[in-house]
Amino acid sequence: MLRTTGILLGFLQLIVLFPSIFGSAAEEALQEYLFKSSGYNKDVRPAPLPNDTVVMNFGLSVTQILDVDEKNQIITTGVWMDQYWTDYRLEWNASNFSDVDSVIVPFSWVWYPDLVLDNSAEGDYLLPTWKYVTVYNDGQIWVTPPGTLKSPCRIDVRYFPFDEQYCFMSFGPWEFTAFSVIMNPINDRVLKENYVENVEWDLYNSSVELIADLDECCPDEAYSTINFTLILRRRPLYYILNILIPCAAMSFLTLGVFYLPPDCGEKMTLSISVLIALSVFSLLVADIMPPTSDSSPLIGTYLLFNMAVNAMSILISVVILHFHFRSPKMYRMHPGVKKLFIETLPVYIGLSSKRMTATYIRPKRNSNTIEPNDNEKLEVISLENHKPKSETQSYDDSKDKTIPKSGNGALTVPKTVLGSTIFGYGRDDKIETDELNLFEKTVVSYLELSSRKLQRNEDEEEALEEWKLLAAVIDRICLIVFLLISLIGRLLFC
């Protein structure tokens, strides 16, 4: 019983293994038939007649955009290259070889044209090959070798970071002319079935074009090539957050320079800080961009525009600070400048409020007299005709007269000046004539000097405030003008 079971199991194993043994033998016999018995020569072009053309079908599938070197203008892509052609010498009848309709053979056994990447950025122009190819019974040979290709790509950064780049890859035979081998595209575009997205670039679109290159020296010879165009679109989010928004903020900070009051002491600090920040951003953009003179990015031009505006704001701030701290002892304001910038323009630029008027423009008063208070009358004391009637007699108020002073007008003195509260003398006190005259002359001289000094200080303070108002008016005008310039520049460069 056990012997019968073992024989049965062995028979079943033979039945299972027989097709594989037979299939291997069929493939071996097929390879013997195709490459040895028939005398196949892989160096001979597979054309039935000398004037026949071999059609090389070629397709490209991009798997990933590995790198876009903008400074060196080189693109590195991972691709699959679909290729098939027909070799009439490798046809067979599948029924004669156990219905085997395809066979995998080493790549080096079959004829293959010398396909190259015409615009390769590497030293090796030959396309990468694969270890095996698949041969079908109708003579078609298929191979899809993967590879990494480097090709030049002219980078146009004019609209950075919203730019699109057109990168070309040209494939074709190097020695065989279009009369011997002609290229034929498999698809009308680049395939993206196994594409892995790039973090910076998006493969937006692609195109395929068949070109027959005519040699100028030999017009009868033409070379067939296929041009694949990859249209890449940059993903701008990173550059918007890290370059565009800070640049726009810097341009608005330039306007803030003219809004700061000069007394704060930070106008020049803010201007120079903004200029340094714009210089850093300009260097950052220049480090990303390729060193080309064909075109310059608009963002770089916008940065230079902002730097020029900021430099102008620094120069104008120097002038404004000079006006603000100008001393009236050294400079006098021209009446025309005063009428234009202090009386006329503030009304139109928002500086005509009551606070500004009360701060910078004071009411006029008579510079020759001291105005009396409401609750106190002024008396004029005469020193010419004053003579004491007796030692116990007081001054007669009715005979007081005006004392002329140096300059125009008269000096008026409060009645209480000579009262006992200030000087300790009453009307009934006895004062010697000479002592009284000397004392009164001293008091009058002191009052005249104090009055002139007070008036001079007030005039200087008013002139100083007028210079400050002039600086404030220029500040506001520059704020409006630079705001318009900034808006126009943004419309032009954005």
XYZ file of C-alpha atoms in Angstrom:
494
model
C 0.000 0.000 0.000
C 2.778 2.444 0.911
C 4.677 1.576 -2.278
C 1.648 2.379 -4.425
C 1.211 5.756 -2.675
C 4.859 6.737 -3.309
C 4.626 5.879 -6.991
C 1.470 7.988 -7.270
C 3.083 11.012 -5.604
C 6.130 10.795 -7.860
C 3.917 10.670 -10.924
C 2.034 13.767 -9.772
C 5.328 15.663 -9.230
C 6.469 14.733 -12.726
C 3.220 16.069 -14.162
C 3.669 19.373 -12.284
C 7.325 19.861 -13.219
C 7.041 18.694 -16.833
C 5.678 22.009 -18.283
C 8.493 24.043 -16.702
C 11.121 21.632 -17.904
C 9.562 21.613 -21.310
C 9.194 25.433 -21.292
C 12.834 25.996 -20.418
C 13.807 23.659 -23.164
C 11.550 25.524 -25.568
C 13.119 28.878 -24.675
C 16.581 27.426 -25.000
C 15.698 26.001 -28.349
C 14.176 29.315 -29.393
C 17.305 31.262 -28.453
C 19.417 28.730 -30.282
C 17.222 29.202 -33.325
C 17.183 33.001 -33.242
C 20.773 33.898 -32.403
C 22.980 30.960 -33.311
C 21.480 28.828 -36.031
C 20.323 31.805 -38.077
C 23.685 33.555 -37.885
C 22.223 36.741 -36.282
C 24.602 39.716 -36.371
C 23.767 42.445 -33.862
C 25.948 44.986 -35.675
C 23.818 44.927 -38.829
C 20.859 47.300 -39.142
C 17.581 45.274 -39.234
C 16.350 46.516 -42.629
C 15.059 44.061 -45.229
C 16.403 46.288 -48.030
C 19.335 48.741 -47.986
C 17.048 51.707 -48.621
C 14.521 50.726 -45.966
C 14.316 52.809 -42.814
C 14.183 51.342 -39.315
C 11.544 53.035 -37.185
C 12.665 53.627 -33.589
C 9.667 54.278 -31.365
C 10.527 56.309 -28.283
C 8.515 57.504 -25.298
C 9.409 59.266 -22.057
C 7.888 58.900 -18.613
C 9.046 61.270 -15.872
C 9.147 59.801 -12.379
C 10.550 62.805 -10.480
C 12.105 66.241 -10.822
C 15.202 65.612 -8.754
C 16.821 69.033 -8.925
C 16.668 72.368 -10.734
C 20.041 74.040 -10.393
C 19.140 77.645 -11.151
C 22.634 79.078 -10.824
C 24.150 76.507 -13.233
C 20.876 76.181 -15.191
C 20.794 72.376 -15.144
C 17.762 70.174 -14.527
C 18.070 66.625 -13.186
C 15.161 64.288 -13.861
C 14.385 60.671 -13.131
C 12.829 59.023 -16.206
C 11.698 55.773 -17.759
C 12.511 55.554 -21.485
C 10.043 53.357 -23.363
C 11.620 52.063 -26.601
C 10.633 49.468 -29.153
C 11.592 48.649 -32.732
C 11.124 45.765 -35.155
C 13.845 43.325 -36.174
C 12.529 41.084 -38.956
C 15.300 38.552 -38.259
C 13.836 37.746 -34.834
C 10.437 36.501 -35.983
C 9.272 32.931 -35.302
C 6.207 30.765 -35.290
C 5.090 30.333 -31.698
C 3.433 26.970 -32.425
C 6.829 25.509 -33.265
C 8.160 26.371 -29.804
C 5.380 25.263 -27.465
C 3.403 28.474 -28.070
C 6.181 30.679 -26.637
C 5.370 34.128 -28.086
C 8.045 36.136 -26.241
C 11.474 35.614 -24.852
C 13.762 37.688 -22.601
C 17.345 37.859 -23.793
C 20.390 39.919 -22.774
C 20.450 43.456 -24.134
C 23.851 42.918 -25.712
C 22.477 40.182 -28.001
C 20.279 42.448 -30.134
C 20.877 45.356 -32.465
C 20.383 48.777 -30.876
C 20.915 52.226 -32.428
C 23.356 54.617 -30.796
C 20.723 56.797 -29.140
C 22.048 59.794 -27.231
C 20.728 62.725 -25.261
C 21.853 65.499 -27.605
C 21.789 68.258 -24.989
C 23.209 66.256 -22.115
C 24.883 68.224 -19.315
C 27.098 65.270 -18.407
C 30.152 63.834 -20.106
C 28.356 60.637 -21.156
C 25.839 61.320 -23.911
C 24.745 57.696 -24.423
C 21.423 56.721 -22.926
C 21.419 54.262 -20.043
C 20.626 50.707 -21.083
C 19.177 47.721 -19.268
C 20.394 44.195 -18.723
C 17.593 42.444 -20.676
C 15.144 43.118 -23.486
C 11.900 41.397 -24.399
C 11.607 39.951 -27.926
C 8.162 39.079 -29.354
C 7.430 36.562 -32.074
C 6.488 39.332 -34.557
C 10.020 40.749 -34.275
C 9.248 43.610 -31.934
C 11.848 44.349 -29.258
C 10.792 46.208 -26.119
C 12.996 47.772 -23.456
C 12.223 50.356 -20.752
C 15.428 51.303 -18.971
C 15.170 53.737 -16.028
C 17.743 56.464 -15.692
C 18.725 59.850 -14.333
C 19.270 62.519 -16.969
C 20.929 65.910 -16.644
C 20.172 68.474 -19.289
C 20.647 72.245 -19.563
C 17.584 74.354 -18.883
C 17.629 78.072 -19.541
C 16.190 79.725 -16.443
C 14.141 82.871 -17.004
C 13.725 84.571 -13.625
C 11.985 87.733 -14.761
C 8.734 86.874 -12.984
C 10.314 85.079 -10.009
C 8.751 83.527 -7.917
C 5.742 83.238 -10.265
C 7.851 81.999 -13.163
C 7.505 79.119 -15.605
C 10.508 77.319 -17.064
C 10.674 75.438 -20.355
C 13.243 72.629 -20.251
C 14.096 70.630 -23.375
C 15.491 67.114 -23.815
C 16.458 65.972 -27.314
C 16.864 62.271 -28.150
C 18.084 60.713 -31.364
C 20.740 58.505 -33.023
C 24.194 59.951 -33.335
C 25.537 58.150 -36.429
C 22.433 56.918 -38.211
C 20.784 59.497 -40.419
C 17.051 59.870 -40.907
C 17.346 57.688 -44.049
C 18.593 54.799 -41.905
C 16.841 55.255 -38.543
C 13.913 57.550 -37.957
C 12.541 58.413 -34.535
C 8.842 58.142 -33.825
C 7.199 59.379 -30.587
C 5.013 56.853 -28.803
C 2.882 59.520 -27.070
C 2.170 63.179 -27.711
C 3.264 64.166 -24.215
C 5.427 63.078 -21.324
C 3.772 60.471 -19.127
C 3.307 61.094 -15.386
C 1.867 57.784 -14.278
C 4.562 57.166 -11.661
C 5.422 60.804 -11.007
C 6.465 61.912 -7.514
C 5.687 65.569 -6.796
C 8.545 67.994 -6.238
C 8.331 70.370 -3.248
C 9.413 73.420 -5.262
C 8.455 72.715 -8.870
C 5.260 71.485 -10.442
C 5.367 69.635 -13.789
C 2.597 71.747 -15.233
C 2.577 70.514 -18.840
C 4.696 68.872 -21.535
C 4.928 68.499 -25.287
C 6.656 66.266 -27.871
C 8.014 67.376 -31.217
C 9.661 65.343 -34.009
C 12.477 67.229 -35.753
C 14.641 66.353 -38.756
C 17.932 68.224 -38.348
C 19.533 69.180 -41.634
C 23.292 69.482 -41.700
C 24.380 72.716 -43.420
C 27.438 71.125 -44.989
C 25.546 68.059 -46.231
C 21.915 68.917 -47.041
C 21.264 65.363 -48.207
C 21.840 64.095 -44.683
C 19.253 64.662 -41.993
C 19.144 63.433 -38.420
C 15.897 62.519 -36.760
C 15.418 63.673 -33.186
C 12.576 63.911 -30.699
C 12.313 66.993 -28.468
C 10.523 66.619 -25.155
C 9.551 69.887 -23.482
C 8.886 69.978 -19.755
C 6.950 73.019 -18.576
C 7.753 73.632 -14.923
C 5.885 76.048 -12.687
C 7.432 77.210 -9.417
C 5.504 76.796 -6.185
C 5.616 80.394 -4.803
C 4.317 79.967 -1.233
C 7.758 79.723 0.360
C 9.016 82.853 -1.384
C 5.820 84.782 -0.666
C 6.144 84.176 3.070
C 9.899 84.683 3.317
C 10.670 87.367 0.721
C 7.646 89.164 -0.740
C 5.743 89.911 2.473
C 8.848 91.133 4.380
C 9.801 93.330 1.414
C 6.344 94.887 1.347
C 6.535 95.463 5.110
C 9.925 97.143 4.692
C 8.496 99.514 2.094
C 5.735 100.576 4.496
C 8.262 101.099 7.280
C 9.949 103.634 5.035
C 6.717 105.651 5.180
C 6.776 105.432 8.960
C 9.994 107.454 8.978
C 8.024 110.572 8.008
C 5.363 109.917 10.633
C 7.801 109.823 13.537
C 8.250 113.206 15.277
C 11.821 114.497 15.065
C 12.026 114.918 18.841
C 11.868 111.148 19.376
C 15.396 110.790 18.000
C 14.682 107.548 16.098
C 14.058 108.781 12.542
C 17.570 108.084 11.303
C 17.775 104.803 13.222
C 14.602 103.510 11.593
C 15.691 104.635 8.106
C 19.102 102.989 8.322
C 17.616 99.791 9.812
C 15.165 99.503 6.908
C 17.992 100.104 4.416
C 20.081 97.325 5.977
C 17.098 94.927 5.932
C 16.453 95.642 2.248
C 20.133 95.053 1.488
C 19.957 91.647 3.185
C 16.889 90.665 1.143
C 18.602 91.859 -2.038
C 21.605 89.630 -1.302
C 19.259 86.707 -0.576
C 17.508 87.081 -3.939
C 20.836 87.501 -5.763
C 22.104 84.268 -4.187
C 19.120 82.338 -5.549
C 19.128 83.797 -9.030
C 21.518 82.651 -11.804
C 24.289 85.090 -12.751
C 22.783 86.150 -16.073
C 22.477 89.477 -17.833
C 19.625 88.442 -20.113
C 16.919 89.390 -17.648
C 16.637 90.545 -14.071
C 13.857 89.472 -11.691
C 11.156 92.004 -10.993
C 11.497 91.361 -7.296
C 15.159 92.369 -7.480
C 14.215 95.558 -9.313
C 11.514 96.183 -6.704
C 14.085 95.797 -3.929
C 16.419 98.250 -5.644
C 13.486 100.649 -6.037
C 12.711 100.405 -2.321
C 16.380 100.894 -1.447
C 16.504 104.028 -3.606
C 13.329 105.360 -1.975
C 14.763 104.591 1.457
C 18.027 106.350 0.614
C 16.020 109.405 -0.470
C 14.073 109.263 2.793
C 17.346 109.291 4.732
C 18.550 112.422 2.903
C 15.211 114.160 3.383
C 15.159 113.189 7.073
C 18.544 114.884 7.481
C 17.099 118.087 5.999
C 13.975 117.828 8.196
C 16.045 117.371 11.340
C 18.186 120.335 10.315
C 15.078 122.523 10.043
C 13.605 121.158 13.254
C 16.660 121.966 15.367
C 17.594 125.180 13.528
C 18.466 128.052 15.889
C 16.693 131.371 15.294
C 19.851 133.167 16.439
C 21.634 131.981 13.301
C 18.827 131.687 10.739
C 15.816 133.839 9.937
C 12.875 132.465 8.030
C 12.041 134.130 4.759
C 8.568 135.723 4.786
C 7.592 133.864 1.622
C 8.583 130.515 3.156
C 6.685 131.399 6.314
C 3.552 132.339 4.386
C 3.663 129.172 2.248
C 4.613 126.514 4.776
C 3.108 127.923 7.968
C 0.050 129.870 6.908
C -1.070 128.128 3.692
C -0.008 124.475 3.381
C -0.935 123.167 6.877
C -4.597 123.675 6.029
C -4.362 121.262 3.082
C -2.257 118.491 4.657
C -4.101 117.969 7.924
C -1.996 120.154 10.259
C -4.560 122.922 10.823
C -6.023 121.572 14.043
C -6.429 123.715 17.139
C -3.670 121.809 18.858
C -1.146 122.579 16.106
C -2.238 126.246 16.013
C -1.940 126.608 19.763
C 1.388 124.844 19.762
C 3.174 126.600 16.949
C 1.389 129.955 16.380
C 0.943 132.254 19.390
C -1.240 135.389 19.476
C 0.471 138.689 18.781
C 0.952 141.267 21.542
C 2.447 144.737 21.941
C 6.153 144.361 22.514
C 6.601 147.818 24.064
C 4.274 147.607 27.062
C 3.409 145.192 29.806
C -0.301 144.465 29.621
C -2.158 145.092 32.865
C -4.104 142.474 34.688
C -7.880 142.714 34.925
C -7.892 143.198 38.680
C -5.050 145.670 38.864
C -4.733 149.156 37.472
C -1.423 150.527 36.338
C -0.013 153.774 37.452
C 2.721 155.764 35.806
C 5.313 157.132 38.117
C 7.105 160.310 37.305
C 10.692 160.765 38.352
C 11.321 164.128 36.746
C 9.054 166.351 38.815
C 8.947 164.293 41.977
C 9.990 166.272 45.031
C 8.997 165.267 48.574
C 6.944 167.987 50.323
C 8.040 166.958 53.755
C 9.675 164.095 55.522
C 6.317 162.813 56.735
C 4.474 163.558 53.518
C 3.634 160.736 51.113
C 3.702 160.861 47.349
C 0.908 162.573 45.579
C -0.737 160.139 43.245
C -2.308 162.823 41.146
C 1.050 164.212 40.038
C 2.506 160.936 38.728
C 3.580 161.223 35.120
C 4.985 158.979 32.423
C 8.674 158.211 32.519
C 10.177 157.935 29.027
C 12.187 154.815 28.400
C 14.834 153.911 25.848
C 12.935 152.841 22.763
C 9.414 153.459 21.572
C 6.516 153.722 23.960
C 6.414 154.112 27.731
C 7.197 151.762 30.532
C 4.192 151.111 32.753
C 4.784 149.796 36.266
C 2.184 148.353 38.655
C 1.182 150.486 41.507
C 2.213 147.922 44.065
C 5.819 148.008 42.829
C 6.631 150.893 45.125
C 4.380 149.653 47.853
C 5.538 148.453 51.205
C 4.885 144.853 50.257
C 7.843 144.740 47.866
C 10.214 147.485 48.863
C 9.243 148.158 52.419
C 8.313 151.809 51.826
C 4.900 153.264 52.422
C 3.477 156.478 51.139
C 4.033 158.118 54.501
C 7.687 157.048 54.818
C 10.361 159.693 54.786
C 12.957 159.109 52.085
C 15.843 161.313 51.130
C 15.585 162.735 47.646
C 18.949 161.532 46.327
C 18.524 158.029 47.688
C 15.015 157.802 46.244
C 16.084 158.982 42.824
C 18.940 156.468 42.683
C 16.739 153.635 43.834
C 13.966 154.421 41.381
C 16.409 154.687 38.490
C 17.816 151.286 39.423
C 14.337 149.761 39.527
C 13.377 151.254 36.190
C 16.569 150.053 34.528
C 16.054 146.561 35.899
C 12.472 146.486 34.679
C 13.495 147.702 31.227
C 16.206 145.042 30.984
C 13.867 142.305 32.183
C 11.175 143.386 29.756
C 13.560 143.365 26.772
C 15.009 140.000 27.771
C 11.570 138.482 28.213
C 10.438 139.819 24.872
C 13.572 138.533 23.152
C 13.147 135.068 24.684
C 9.540 134.915 23.562
C 10.484 136.018 20.049
C 13.191 133.361 19.862
C 10.823 130.714 21.176
C 8.204 131.689 18.620
C 10.791 131.598 15.812
C 12.003 128.193 17.016
C 8.452 126.861 17.007
C 7.977 128.197 13.491
C 11.034 126.206 12.321
C 9.584 123.127 14.012
C 6.274 123.675 12.255
C 8.141 124.004 8.955
C 9.842 120.641 9.616
C 6.467 119.074 10.507
C 4.901 120.373 7.272
C 7.760 118.983 5.167
C 7.429 115.662 7.030
C 3.743 115.436 6.198
C 4.283 116.390 2.542
C 6.996 113.714 2.201
C 4.684 111.155 3.812
C 2.024 111.812 1.166
C 4.511 111.907 -1.728
C 6.335 108.731 -0.673
C 3.025 106.934 -0.143
C 2.080 107.696 -3.745
C 5.529 106.613 -4.958
C 5.264 103.356 -3.021
C 1.815 102.580 -4.460
C 2.946 103.372 -8.009
C 6.042 101.197 -7.599
C 3.961 98.313 -6.335
C 1.614 98.592 -9.317
C 4.553 98.636 -11.716
C 6.518 95.699 -10.261
C 3.738 93.430 -8.974
